[in-house]
Coordinates of C-alpha atoms and ligand atoms in Angstrom, one line a residue:
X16 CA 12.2 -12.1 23.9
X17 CA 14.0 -15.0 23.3
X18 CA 16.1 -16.0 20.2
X19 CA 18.0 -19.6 19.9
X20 CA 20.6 -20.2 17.3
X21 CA 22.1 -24.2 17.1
X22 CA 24.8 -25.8 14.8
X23 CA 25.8 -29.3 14.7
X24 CA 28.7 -28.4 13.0
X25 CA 31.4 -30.3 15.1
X26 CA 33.0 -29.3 17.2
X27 CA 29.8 -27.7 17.7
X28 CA 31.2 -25.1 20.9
X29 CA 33.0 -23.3 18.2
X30 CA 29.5 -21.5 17.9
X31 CA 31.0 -19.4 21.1
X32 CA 34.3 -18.2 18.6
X33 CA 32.1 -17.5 15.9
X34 CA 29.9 -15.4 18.6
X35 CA 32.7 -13.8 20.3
X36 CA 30.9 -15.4 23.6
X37 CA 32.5 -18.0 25.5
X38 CA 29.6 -20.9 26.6
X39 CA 30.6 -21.5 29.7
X40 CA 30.4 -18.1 30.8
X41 CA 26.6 -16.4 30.3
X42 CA 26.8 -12.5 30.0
X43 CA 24.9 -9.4 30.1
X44 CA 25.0 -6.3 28.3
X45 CA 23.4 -3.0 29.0
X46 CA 21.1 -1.3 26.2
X47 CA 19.4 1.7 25.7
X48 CA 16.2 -0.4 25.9
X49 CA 17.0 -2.8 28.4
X50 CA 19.5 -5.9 29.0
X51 CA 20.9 -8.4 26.5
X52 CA 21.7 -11.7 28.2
X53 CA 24.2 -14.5 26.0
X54 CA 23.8 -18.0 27.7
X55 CA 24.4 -21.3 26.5
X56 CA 21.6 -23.8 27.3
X57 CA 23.5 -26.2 25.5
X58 CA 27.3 -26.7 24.5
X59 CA 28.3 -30.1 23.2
X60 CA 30.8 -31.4 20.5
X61 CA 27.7 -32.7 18.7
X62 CA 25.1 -30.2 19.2
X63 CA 25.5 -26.6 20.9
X64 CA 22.9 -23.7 21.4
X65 CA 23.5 -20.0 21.9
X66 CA 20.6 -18.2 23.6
X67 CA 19.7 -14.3 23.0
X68 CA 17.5 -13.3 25.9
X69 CA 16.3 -9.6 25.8
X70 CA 15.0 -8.2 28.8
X71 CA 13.0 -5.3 27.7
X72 CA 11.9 -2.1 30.2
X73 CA 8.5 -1.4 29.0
X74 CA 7.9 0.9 31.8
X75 CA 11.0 2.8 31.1
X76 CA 10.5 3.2 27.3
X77 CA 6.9 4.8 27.7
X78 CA 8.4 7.4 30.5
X79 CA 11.5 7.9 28.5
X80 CA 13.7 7.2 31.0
X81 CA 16.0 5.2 28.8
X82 CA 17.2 5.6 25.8
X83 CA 19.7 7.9 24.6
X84 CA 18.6 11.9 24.0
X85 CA 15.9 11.8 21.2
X86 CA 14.8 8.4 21.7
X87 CA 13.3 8.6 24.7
X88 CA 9.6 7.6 25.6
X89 CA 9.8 5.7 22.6
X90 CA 6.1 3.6 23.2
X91 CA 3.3 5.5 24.3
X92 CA 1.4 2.5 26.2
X93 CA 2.8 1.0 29.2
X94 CA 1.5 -2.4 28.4
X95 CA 2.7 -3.4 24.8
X96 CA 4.1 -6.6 23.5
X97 CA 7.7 -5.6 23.1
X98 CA 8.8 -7.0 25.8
X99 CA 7.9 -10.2 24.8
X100 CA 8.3 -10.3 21.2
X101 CA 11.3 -10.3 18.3
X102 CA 11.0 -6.9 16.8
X103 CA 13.5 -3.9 15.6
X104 CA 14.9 -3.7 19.5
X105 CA 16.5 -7.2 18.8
X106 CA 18.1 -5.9 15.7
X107 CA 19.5 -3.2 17.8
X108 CA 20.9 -6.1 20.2
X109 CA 21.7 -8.1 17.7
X110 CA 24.1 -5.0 16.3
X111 CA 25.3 -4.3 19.6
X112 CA 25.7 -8.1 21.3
X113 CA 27.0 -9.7 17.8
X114 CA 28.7 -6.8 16.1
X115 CA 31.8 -8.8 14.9
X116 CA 29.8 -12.1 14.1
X117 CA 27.8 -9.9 12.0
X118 CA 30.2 -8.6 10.3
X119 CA 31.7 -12.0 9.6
X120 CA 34.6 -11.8 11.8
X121 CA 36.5 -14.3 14.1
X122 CA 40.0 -14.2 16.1
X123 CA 39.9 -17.4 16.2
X124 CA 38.0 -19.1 13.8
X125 CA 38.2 -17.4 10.6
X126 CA 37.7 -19.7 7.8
X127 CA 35.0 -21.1 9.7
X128 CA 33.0 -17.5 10.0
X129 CA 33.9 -17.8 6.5
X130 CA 31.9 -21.3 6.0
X131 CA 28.8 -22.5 5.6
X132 CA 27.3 -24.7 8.8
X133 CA 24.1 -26.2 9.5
X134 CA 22.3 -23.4 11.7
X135 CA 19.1 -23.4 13.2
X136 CA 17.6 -20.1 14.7
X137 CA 14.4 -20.1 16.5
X138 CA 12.8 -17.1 17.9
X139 CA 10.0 -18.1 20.2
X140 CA 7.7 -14.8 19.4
X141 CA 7.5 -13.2 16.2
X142 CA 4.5 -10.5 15.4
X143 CA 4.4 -10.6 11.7
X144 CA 1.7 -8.8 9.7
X145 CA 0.7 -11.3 6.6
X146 CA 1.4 -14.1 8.4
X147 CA 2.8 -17.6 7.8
X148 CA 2.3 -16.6 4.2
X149 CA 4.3 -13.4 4.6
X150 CA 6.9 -15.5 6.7
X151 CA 7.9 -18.0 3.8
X152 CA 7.8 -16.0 1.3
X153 CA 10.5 -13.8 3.1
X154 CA 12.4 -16.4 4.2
X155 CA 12.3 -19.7 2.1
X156 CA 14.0 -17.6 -1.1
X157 CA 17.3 -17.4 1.2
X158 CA 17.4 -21.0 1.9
X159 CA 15.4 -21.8 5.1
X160 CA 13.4 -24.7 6.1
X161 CA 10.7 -22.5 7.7
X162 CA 8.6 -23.9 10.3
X163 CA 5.7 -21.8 11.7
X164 CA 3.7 -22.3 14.3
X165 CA 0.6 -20.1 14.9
X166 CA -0.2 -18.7 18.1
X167 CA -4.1 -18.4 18.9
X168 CA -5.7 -15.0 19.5
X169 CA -7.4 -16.4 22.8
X170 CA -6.6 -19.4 24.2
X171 CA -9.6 -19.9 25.8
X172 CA -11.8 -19.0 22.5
X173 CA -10.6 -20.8 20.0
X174 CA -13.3 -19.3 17.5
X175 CA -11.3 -16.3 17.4
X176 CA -8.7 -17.9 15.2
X177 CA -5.4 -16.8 15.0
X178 CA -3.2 -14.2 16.2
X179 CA -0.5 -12.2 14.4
X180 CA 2.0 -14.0 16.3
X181 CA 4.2 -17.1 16.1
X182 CA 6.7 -19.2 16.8
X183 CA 9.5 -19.4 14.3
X184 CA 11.9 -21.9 13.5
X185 CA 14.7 -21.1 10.4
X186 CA 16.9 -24.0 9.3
X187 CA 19.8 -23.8 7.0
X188 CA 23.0 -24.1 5.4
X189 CA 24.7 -20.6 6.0
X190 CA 27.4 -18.4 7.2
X191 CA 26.6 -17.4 10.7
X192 CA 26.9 -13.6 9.6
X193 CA 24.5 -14.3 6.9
X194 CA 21.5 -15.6 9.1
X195 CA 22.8 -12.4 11.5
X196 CA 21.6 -10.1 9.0
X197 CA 18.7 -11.6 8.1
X198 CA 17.6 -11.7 11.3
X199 CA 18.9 -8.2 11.3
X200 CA 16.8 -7.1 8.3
X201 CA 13.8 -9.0 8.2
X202 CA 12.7 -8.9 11.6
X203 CA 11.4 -5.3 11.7
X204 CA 10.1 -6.1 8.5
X205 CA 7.8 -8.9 9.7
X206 CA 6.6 -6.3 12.4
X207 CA 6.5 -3.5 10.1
X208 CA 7.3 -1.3 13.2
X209 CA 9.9 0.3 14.6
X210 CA 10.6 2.4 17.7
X211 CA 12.5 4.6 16.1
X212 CA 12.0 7.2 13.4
X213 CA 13.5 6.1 9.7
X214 CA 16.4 8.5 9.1
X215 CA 18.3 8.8 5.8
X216 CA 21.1 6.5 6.9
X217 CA 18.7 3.8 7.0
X218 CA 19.0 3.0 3.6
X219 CA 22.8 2.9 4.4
X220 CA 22.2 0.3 6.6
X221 CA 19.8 -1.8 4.8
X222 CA 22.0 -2.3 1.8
X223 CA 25.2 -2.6 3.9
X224 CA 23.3 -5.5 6.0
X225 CA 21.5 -6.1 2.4
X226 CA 24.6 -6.7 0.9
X227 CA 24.9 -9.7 -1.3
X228 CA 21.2 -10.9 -0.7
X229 CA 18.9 -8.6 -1.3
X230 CA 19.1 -7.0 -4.5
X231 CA 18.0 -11.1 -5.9
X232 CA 15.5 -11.2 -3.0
X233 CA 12.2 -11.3 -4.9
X234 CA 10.4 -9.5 -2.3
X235 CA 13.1 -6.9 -2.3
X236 CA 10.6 -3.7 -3.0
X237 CA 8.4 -5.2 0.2
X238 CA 11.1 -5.7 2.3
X239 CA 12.7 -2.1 1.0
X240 CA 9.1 -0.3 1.5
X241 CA 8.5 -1.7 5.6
X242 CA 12.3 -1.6 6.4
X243 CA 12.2 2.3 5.4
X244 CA 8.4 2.6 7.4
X245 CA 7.4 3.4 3.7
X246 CA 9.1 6.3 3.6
X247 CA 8.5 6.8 -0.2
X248 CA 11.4 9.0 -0.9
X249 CA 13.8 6.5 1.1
X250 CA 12.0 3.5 -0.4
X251 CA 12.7 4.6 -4.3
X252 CA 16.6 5.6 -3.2
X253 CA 17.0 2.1 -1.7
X254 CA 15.0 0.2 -4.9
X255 CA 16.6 2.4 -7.5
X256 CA 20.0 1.1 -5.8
X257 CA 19.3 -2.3 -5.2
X258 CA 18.1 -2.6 -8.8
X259 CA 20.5 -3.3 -11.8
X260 CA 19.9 -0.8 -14.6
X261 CA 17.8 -2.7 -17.1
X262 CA 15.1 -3.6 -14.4
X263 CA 15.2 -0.3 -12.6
X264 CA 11.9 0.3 -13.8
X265 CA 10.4 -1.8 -11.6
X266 CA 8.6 -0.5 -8.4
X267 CA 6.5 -2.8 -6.6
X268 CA 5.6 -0.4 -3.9
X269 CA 1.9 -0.3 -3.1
X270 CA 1.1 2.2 -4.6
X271 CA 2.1 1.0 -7.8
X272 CA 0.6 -1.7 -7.3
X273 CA -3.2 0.0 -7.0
X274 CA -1.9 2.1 -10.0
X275 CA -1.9 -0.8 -12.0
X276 CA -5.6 -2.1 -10.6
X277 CA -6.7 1.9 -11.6
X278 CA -4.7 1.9 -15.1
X279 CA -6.0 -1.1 -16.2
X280 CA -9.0 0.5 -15.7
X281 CA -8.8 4.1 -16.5
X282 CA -10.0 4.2 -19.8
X283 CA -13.6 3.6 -18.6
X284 CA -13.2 5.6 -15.6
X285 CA -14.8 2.5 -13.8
X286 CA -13.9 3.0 -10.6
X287 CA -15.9 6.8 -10.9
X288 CA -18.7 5.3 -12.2
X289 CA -18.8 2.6 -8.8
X290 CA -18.5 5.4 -6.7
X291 CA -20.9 7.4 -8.8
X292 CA -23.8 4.6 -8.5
X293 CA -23.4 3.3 -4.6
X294 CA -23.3 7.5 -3.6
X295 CA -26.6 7.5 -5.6
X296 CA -28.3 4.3 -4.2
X297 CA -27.4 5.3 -1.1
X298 CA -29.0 8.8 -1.4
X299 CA -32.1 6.9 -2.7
X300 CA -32.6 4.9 -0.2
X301 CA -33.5 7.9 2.1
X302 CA -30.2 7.3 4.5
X303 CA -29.6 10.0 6.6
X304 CA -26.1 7.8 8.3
X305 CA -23.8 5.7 6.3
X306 CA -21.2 3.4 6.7
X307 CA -18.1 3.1 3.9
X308 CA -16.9 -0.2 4.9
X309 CA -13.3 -1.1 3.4
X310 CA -13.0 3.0 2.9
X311 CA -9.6 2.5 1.7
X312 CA -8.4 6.2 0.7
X313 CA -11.8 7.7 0.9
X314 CA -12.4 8.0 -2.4
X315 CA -16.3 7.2 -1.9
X316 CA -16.3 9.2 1.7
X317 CA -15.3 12.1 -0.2
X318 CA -18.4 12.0 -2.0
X319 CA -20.9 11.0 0.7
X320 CA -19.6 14.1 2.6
X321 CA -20.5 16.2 -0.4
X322 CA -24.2 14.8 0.4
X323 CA -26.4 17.2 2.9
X324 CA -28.5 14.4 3.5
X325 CA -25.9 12.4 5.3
X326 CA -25.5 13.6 9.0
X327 CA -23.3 10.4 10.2
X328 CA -20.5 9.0 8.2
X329 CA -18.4 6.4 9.0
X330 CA -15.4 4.5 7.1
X331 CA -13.8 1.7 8.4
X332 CA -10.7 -0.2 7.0
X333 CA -8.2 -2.7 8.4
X334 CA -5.1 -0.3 6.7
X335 CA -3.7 1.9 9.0
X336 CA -2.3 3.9 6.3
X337 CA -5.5 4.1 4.1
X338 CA -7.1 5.8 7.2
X339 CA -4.0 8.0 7.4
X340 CA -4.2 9.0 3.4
X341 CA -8.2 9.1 3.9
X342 CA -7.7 11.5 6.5
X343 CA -5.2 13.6 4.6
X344 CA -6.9 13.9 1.1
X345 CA -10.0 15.0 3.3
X346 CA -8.4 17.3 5.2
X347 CA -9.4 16.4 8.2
X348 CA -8.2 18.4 10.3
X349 CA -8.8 21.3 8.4
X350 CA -12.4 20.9 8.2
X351 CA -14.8 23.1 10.1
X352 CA -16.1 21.5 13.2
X353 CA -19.5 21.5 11.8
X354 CA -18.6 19.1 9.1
X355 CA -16.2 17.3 11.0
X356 CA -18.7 16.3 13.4
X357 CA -19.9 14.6 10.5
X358 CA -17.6 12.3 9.9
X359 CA -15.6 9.1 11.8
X360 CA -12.8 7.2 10.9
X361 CA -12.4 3.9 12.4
X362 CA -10.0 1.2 12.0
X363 CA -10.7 -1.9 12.3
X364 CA -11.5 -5.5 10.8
X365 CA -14.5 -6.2 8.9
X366 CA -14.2 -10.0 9.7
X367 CA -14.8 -9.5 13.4
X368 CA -18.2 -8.3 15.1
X369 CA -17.5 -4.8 15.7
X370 CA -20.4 -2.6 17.9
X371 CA -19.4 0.4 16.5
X372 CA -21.3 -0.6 13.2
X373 CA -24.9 -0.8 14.4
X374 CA -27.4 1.6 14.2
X375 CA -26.9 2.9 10.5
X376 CA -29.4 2.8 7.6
X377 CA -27.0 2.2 4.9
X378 CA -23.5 0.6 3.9
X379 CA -21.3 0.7 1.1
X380 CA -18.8 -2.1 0.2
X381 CA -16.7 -1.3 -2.8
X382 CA -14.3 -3.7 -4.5
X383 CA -13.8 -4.9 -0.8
X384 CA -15.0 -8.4 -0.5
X385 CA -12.7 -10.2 -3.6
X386 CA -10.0 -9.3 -0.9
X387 CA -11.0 -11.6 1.5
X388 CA -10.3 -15.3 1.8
X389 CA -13.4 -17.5 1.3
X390 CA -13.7 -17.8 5.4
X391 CA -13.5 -14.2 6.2
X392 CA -16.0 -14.1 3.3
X393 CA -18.4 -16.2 6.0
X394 CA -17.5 -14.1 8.7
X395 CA -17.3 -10.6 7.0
X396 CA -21.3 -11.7 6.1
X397 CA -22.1 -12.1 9.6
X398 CA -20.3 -8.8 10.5
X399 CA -22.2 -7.0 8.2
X400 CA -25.6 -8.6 7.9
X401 CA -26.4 -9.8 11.4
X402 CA -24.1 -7.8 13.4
X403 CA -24.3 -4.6 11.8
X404 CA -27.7 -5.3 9.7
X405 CA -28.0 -1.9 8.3
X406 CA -31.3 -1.2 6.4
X407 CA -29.3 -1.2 2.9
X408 CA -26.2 -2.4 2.0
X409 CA -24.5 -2.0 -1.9
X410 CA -21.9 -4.1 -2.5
X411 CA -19.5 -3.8 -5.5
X412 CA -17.0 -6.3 -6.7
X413 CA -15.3 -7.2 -10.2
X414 CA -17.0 -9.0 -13.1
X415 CA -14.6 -11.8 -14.2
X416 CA -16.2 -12.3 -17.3
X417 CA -15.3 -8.9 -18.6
X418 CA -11.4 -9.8 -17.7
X419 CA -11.7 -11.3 -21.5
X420 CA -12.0 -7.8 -22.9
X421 CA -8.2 -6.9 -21.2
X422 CA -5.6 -8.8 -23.5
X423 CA -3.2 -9.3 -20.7
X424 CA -4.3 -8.8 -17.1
X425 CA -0.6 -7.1 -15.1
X426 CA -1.8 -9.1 -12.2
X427 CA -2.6 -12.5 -14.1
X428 CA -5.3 -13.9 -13.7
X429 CA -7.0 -11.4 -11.6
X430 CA -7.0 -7.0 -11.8
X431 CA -5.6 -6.7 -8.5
X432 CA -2.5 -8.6 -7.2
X433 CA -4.5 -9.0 -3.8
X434 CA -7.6 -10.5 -5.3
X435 CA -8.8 -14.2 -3.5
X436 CA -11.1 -14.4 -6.2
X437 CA -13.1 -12.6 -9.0
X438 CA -16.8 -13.8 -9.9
X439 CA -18.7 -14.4 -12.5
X440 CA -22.4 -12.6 -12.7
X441 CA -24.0 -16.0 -11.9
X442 CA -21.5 -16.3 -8.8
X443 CA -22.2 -13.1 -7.5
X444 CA -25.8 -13.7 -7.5
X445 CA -25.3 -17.1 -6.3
X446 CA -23.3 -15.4 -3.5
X447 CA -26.0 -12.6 -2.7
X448 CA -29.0 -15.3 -3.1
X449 CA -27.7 -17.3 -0.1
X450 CA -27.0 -14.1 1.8
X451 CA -30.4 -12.8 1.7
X452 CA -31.9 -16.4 2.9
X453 CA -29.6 -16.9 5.5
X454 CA -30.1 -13.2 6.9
X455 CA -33.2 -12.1 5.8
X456 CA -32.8 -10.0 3.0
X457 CA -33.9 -9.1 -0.5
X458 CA -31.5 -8.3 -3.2
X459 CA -31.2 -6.5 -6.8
X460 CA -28.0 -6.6 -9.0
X461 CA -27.1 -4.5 -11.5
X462 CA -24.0 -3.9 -13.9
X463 CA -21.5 -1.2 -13.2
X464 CA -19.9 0.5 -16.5
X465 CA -20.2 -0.3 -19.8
X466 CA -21.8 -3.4 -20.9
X467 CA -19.8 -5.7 -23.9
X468 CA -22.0 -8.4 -25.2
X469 CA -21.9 -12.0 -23.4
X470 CA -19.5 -10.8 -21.0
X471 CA -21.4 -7.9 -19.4
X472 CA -20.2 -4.7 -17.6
X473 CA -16.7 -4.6 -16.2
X474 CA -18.1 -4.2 -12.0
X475 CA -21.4 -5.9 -10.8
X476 CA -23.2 -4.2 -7.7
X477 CA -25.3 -5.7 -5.7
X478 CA -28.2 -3.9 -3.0
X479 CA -29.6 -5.6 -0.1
X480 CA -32.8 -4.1 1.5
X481 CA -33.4 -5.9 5.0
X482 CA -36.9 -7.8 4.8
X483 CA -38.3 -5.8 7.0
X484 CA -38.1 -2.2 5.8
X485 CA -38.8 -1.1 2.2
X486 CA -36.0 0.2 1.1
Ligands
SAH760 N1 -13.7 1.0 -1.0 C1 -12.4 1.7 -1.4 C2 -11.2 0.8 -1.3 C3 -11.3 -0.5 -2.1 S1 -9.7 -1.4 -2.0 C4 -12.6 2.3 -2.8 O1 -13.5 1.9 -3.5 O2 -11.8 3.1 -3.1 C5 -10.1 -2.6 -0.7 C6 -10.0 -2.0 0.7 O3 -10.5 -3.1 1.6 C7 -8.6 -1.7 1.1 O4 -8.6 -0.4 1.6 C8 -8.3 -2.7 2.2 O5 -7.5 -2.2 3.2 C9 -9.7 -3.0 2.7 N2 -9.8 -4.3 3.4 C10 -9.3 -5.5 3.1 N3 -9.6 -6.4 4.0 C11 -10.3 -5.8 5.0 C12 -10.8 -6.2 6.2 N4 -10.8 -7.4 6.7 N5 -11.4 -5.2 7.0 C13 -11.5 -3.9 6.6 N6 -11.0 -3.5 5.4 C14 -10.4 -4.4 4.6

């Protein structure tokens, strides 16, 4: 794990008084985790560099060797990329190696910890779930230049796209102890890990280290919600603090968000009426196992398992913490092993070919697909059509027409703040048309909830029947 922070604030080896850490002397410090090692790769009037080099035991982590009482065998798998990568064990360092530079302190130089000096950090791996997208709009409102530079999944197969690491370059105008802290902050965040459990004092230190920055951040609730491991409790303590009194109604925690999607909504009880019809095509089509792809919460998994008929049921999503909810609302492990055997959750992508979806008679895709960028689209179809090519598959998504009939939509122009897109009826059947050419199936459509006239029903479905089977 390497992290590289430059000025060119001359004379530019007054980096080393701000750091407490003289350049022409590297140094090493003993942590819990590992070693911290402070060198200087360069240290001119013009131009000098500090480099962060953590040295991380994997080996000792899993076995619990290190680490003080209570944290040890923090990882579970000997190979892992924490070694490797800028994650919450380099804000520990960072706390530990930096601790007066953080706190905006120099013997030496105090009105210049006090300034603001051109910095540059660059960290040479960072994981970051939600990407380059995720990475500027964490960073850019504080004042970076943010470069990013993708790293691939696979090297040698390139058709694999993009992995969730990257290189990361911050530039700015800043007091050292400010890009400290932000460092400090936002770098478990990007993970949205950390090795060690969220205790109450957390949301001390995030609005001690938050201080003077993140109450105006306007990703504030995100940052709040992965800081604190979405520890909701924790989360709301931290918001309702952060947040001066007349916007403290404001919670942009996930589950808020969803709230709105369902509120927006309620009236109709449209998302029942989704679940209602794909649990009853399903049935009809004579499935005995089923797949609930994009399960989310298992709202519709509930239902299928309320279905004799179905002796295999499988939901898959890409959120961790859907399964994790999914698996708590249907009591899982409560369940007798007869109708547990029944049921699998899996998680995984639906945008990469996945073996573990063939062999089933029936699919369901709810309100999945108008979460996917336009490209996954084209790969989530060849998942689920070739890959997977179950005999039926019902797919649900919104009807933007019927977005008319809401005066004001809470997430603008769409119902759902994560929405790539919403279609109209003739897109979705333009959508379905070329999916049964290119993969050989036949398709119906039909409305979901209420119909209004000219703009139809709120939710379109439609059912694919493979060609060969008469579904
Ligand atoms: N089908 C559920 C949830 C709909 S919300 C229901 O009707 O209640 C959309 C779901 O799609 C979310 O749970 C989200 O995590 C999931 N999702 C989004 N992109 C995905 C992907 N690439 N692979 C698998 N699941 C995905």
């Amino acid at each position: 794990m390497l992290l590289t922070i430059t000025t060119t604030h001359r004379p530019a080896t007054d980096l080393g008084f701000l750091l407490h850490k003289n350049p022409a002397r590297p140094q090493s410090f003993d942590l819990s985790f590992g070693r911290a090692h402070v060198v200087y790769p360069e240290a001119g009037d013009d131009r000098c560099t500090a480099a962060l080099i953590l040295d991380i035991d994997p080996v000792g982590l899993v076995r619990g060797r290190r680490g003080p009482a209570g944290e040890g065998g923090l990882l579970t798998q000997y190979v892992n990329d924490r070694p490797y990568v800028a994650s919450s064990f380099l804000s520990v360092a960072l706390s530990n190696v930096f601790a007066s530079a953080m706190a905006g302190r120099s013997k030496e130089r105090p009105e210049l910890a006090d300034a603001s000096i051109p910095l540059e950090a660059r960290l040479s791996v960072v994981p970051c779930r939600g990407g380059e997208v995720l990475l500027r709009r964490l960073f850019e409102p504080l004042g970076y230049a943010v470069t990013v530079t993708p790293h691939a999944l696979d090297g040698r197969a390139p058709e694999w796209g993009t992995s969730r690491y990257f290189t990361l370059t911050l530039a700015g105008t800043q007091r050292l102890a400010s890009l400290l802290t932000h460092l400090y902050v936002l770098v478990p965040v990007l993970d949205d890990e950390k090795h060690y459990w969220v205790g109450d004092d957390e949301v001390e230190k995030l609005l001690r280290h938050g201080e003077g920055w993140l109450a105006a951040h306007p990703d504030r609730a995100l940052i709040a919600r992965r800081y604190l491991k979405h520890r909701q409790s924790l989360v709301r303590d931290a918001i309702a603090r952060l947040v001066s009194d007349e916007e403290s109604e404001e919670d942009d925690s996930g589950a808020a968000r969803d709230a709105e999607e369902h509120t927006l909504e309620r009236p109709l009880s449209l998302h029942e009426q989704r679940l209602e019809i794909v649990r009853a095509v399903i049935r009809e089509s004579g499935a005995t196992n089923v797949l609930d792809l994009g399960c989310g919460e298992g709202r519709l998994l509930r239902r299928l398992l309320e279905e004799r008929q179905f002796t295999r049921i499988v939901g898959m999503d890409v959120s961790y913490r859907s399964l994790e909810i999914a698996a708590d609302r249907l009591k899982l492990d409560r369940m007798p092993a007869m109708q547990r055997e029944r049921i699998t959750l899996l998680h995984g992508s639906l945008v990469y070919r996945d073996d573990r979806l063939q062999g089933f008679d029936a699919a369901a895709v709810v309100e999945v697909i108008e979460h996917l960028d336009p490209p996954r689209l084209a790969a989530f179809e060849r998942v689920a059509f070739e890959f997977a090519r179950p005999r039926m598959v019902a797919v649900t998504t919104p009807n933007a027409e019927y977005n008319v009939v809401w005066p004001t939509l809470p997430a603008g122009q769409f119902r759902h703040r994560d929405h790539r897109f919403e279609w109209t009826r003739a897109e979705f059947e333009a959508w379905g048309s070329r999916v049964t050419e290119r993969f050989g199936y036949v398709v119906r459509f039909a409305p979901v909830g209420p119909a209004q006239p000219d703009v139809g029903s709120p939710s379109q479905m439609a059912v694919f029947a493979r060609k060969d089977t008469d579904v």
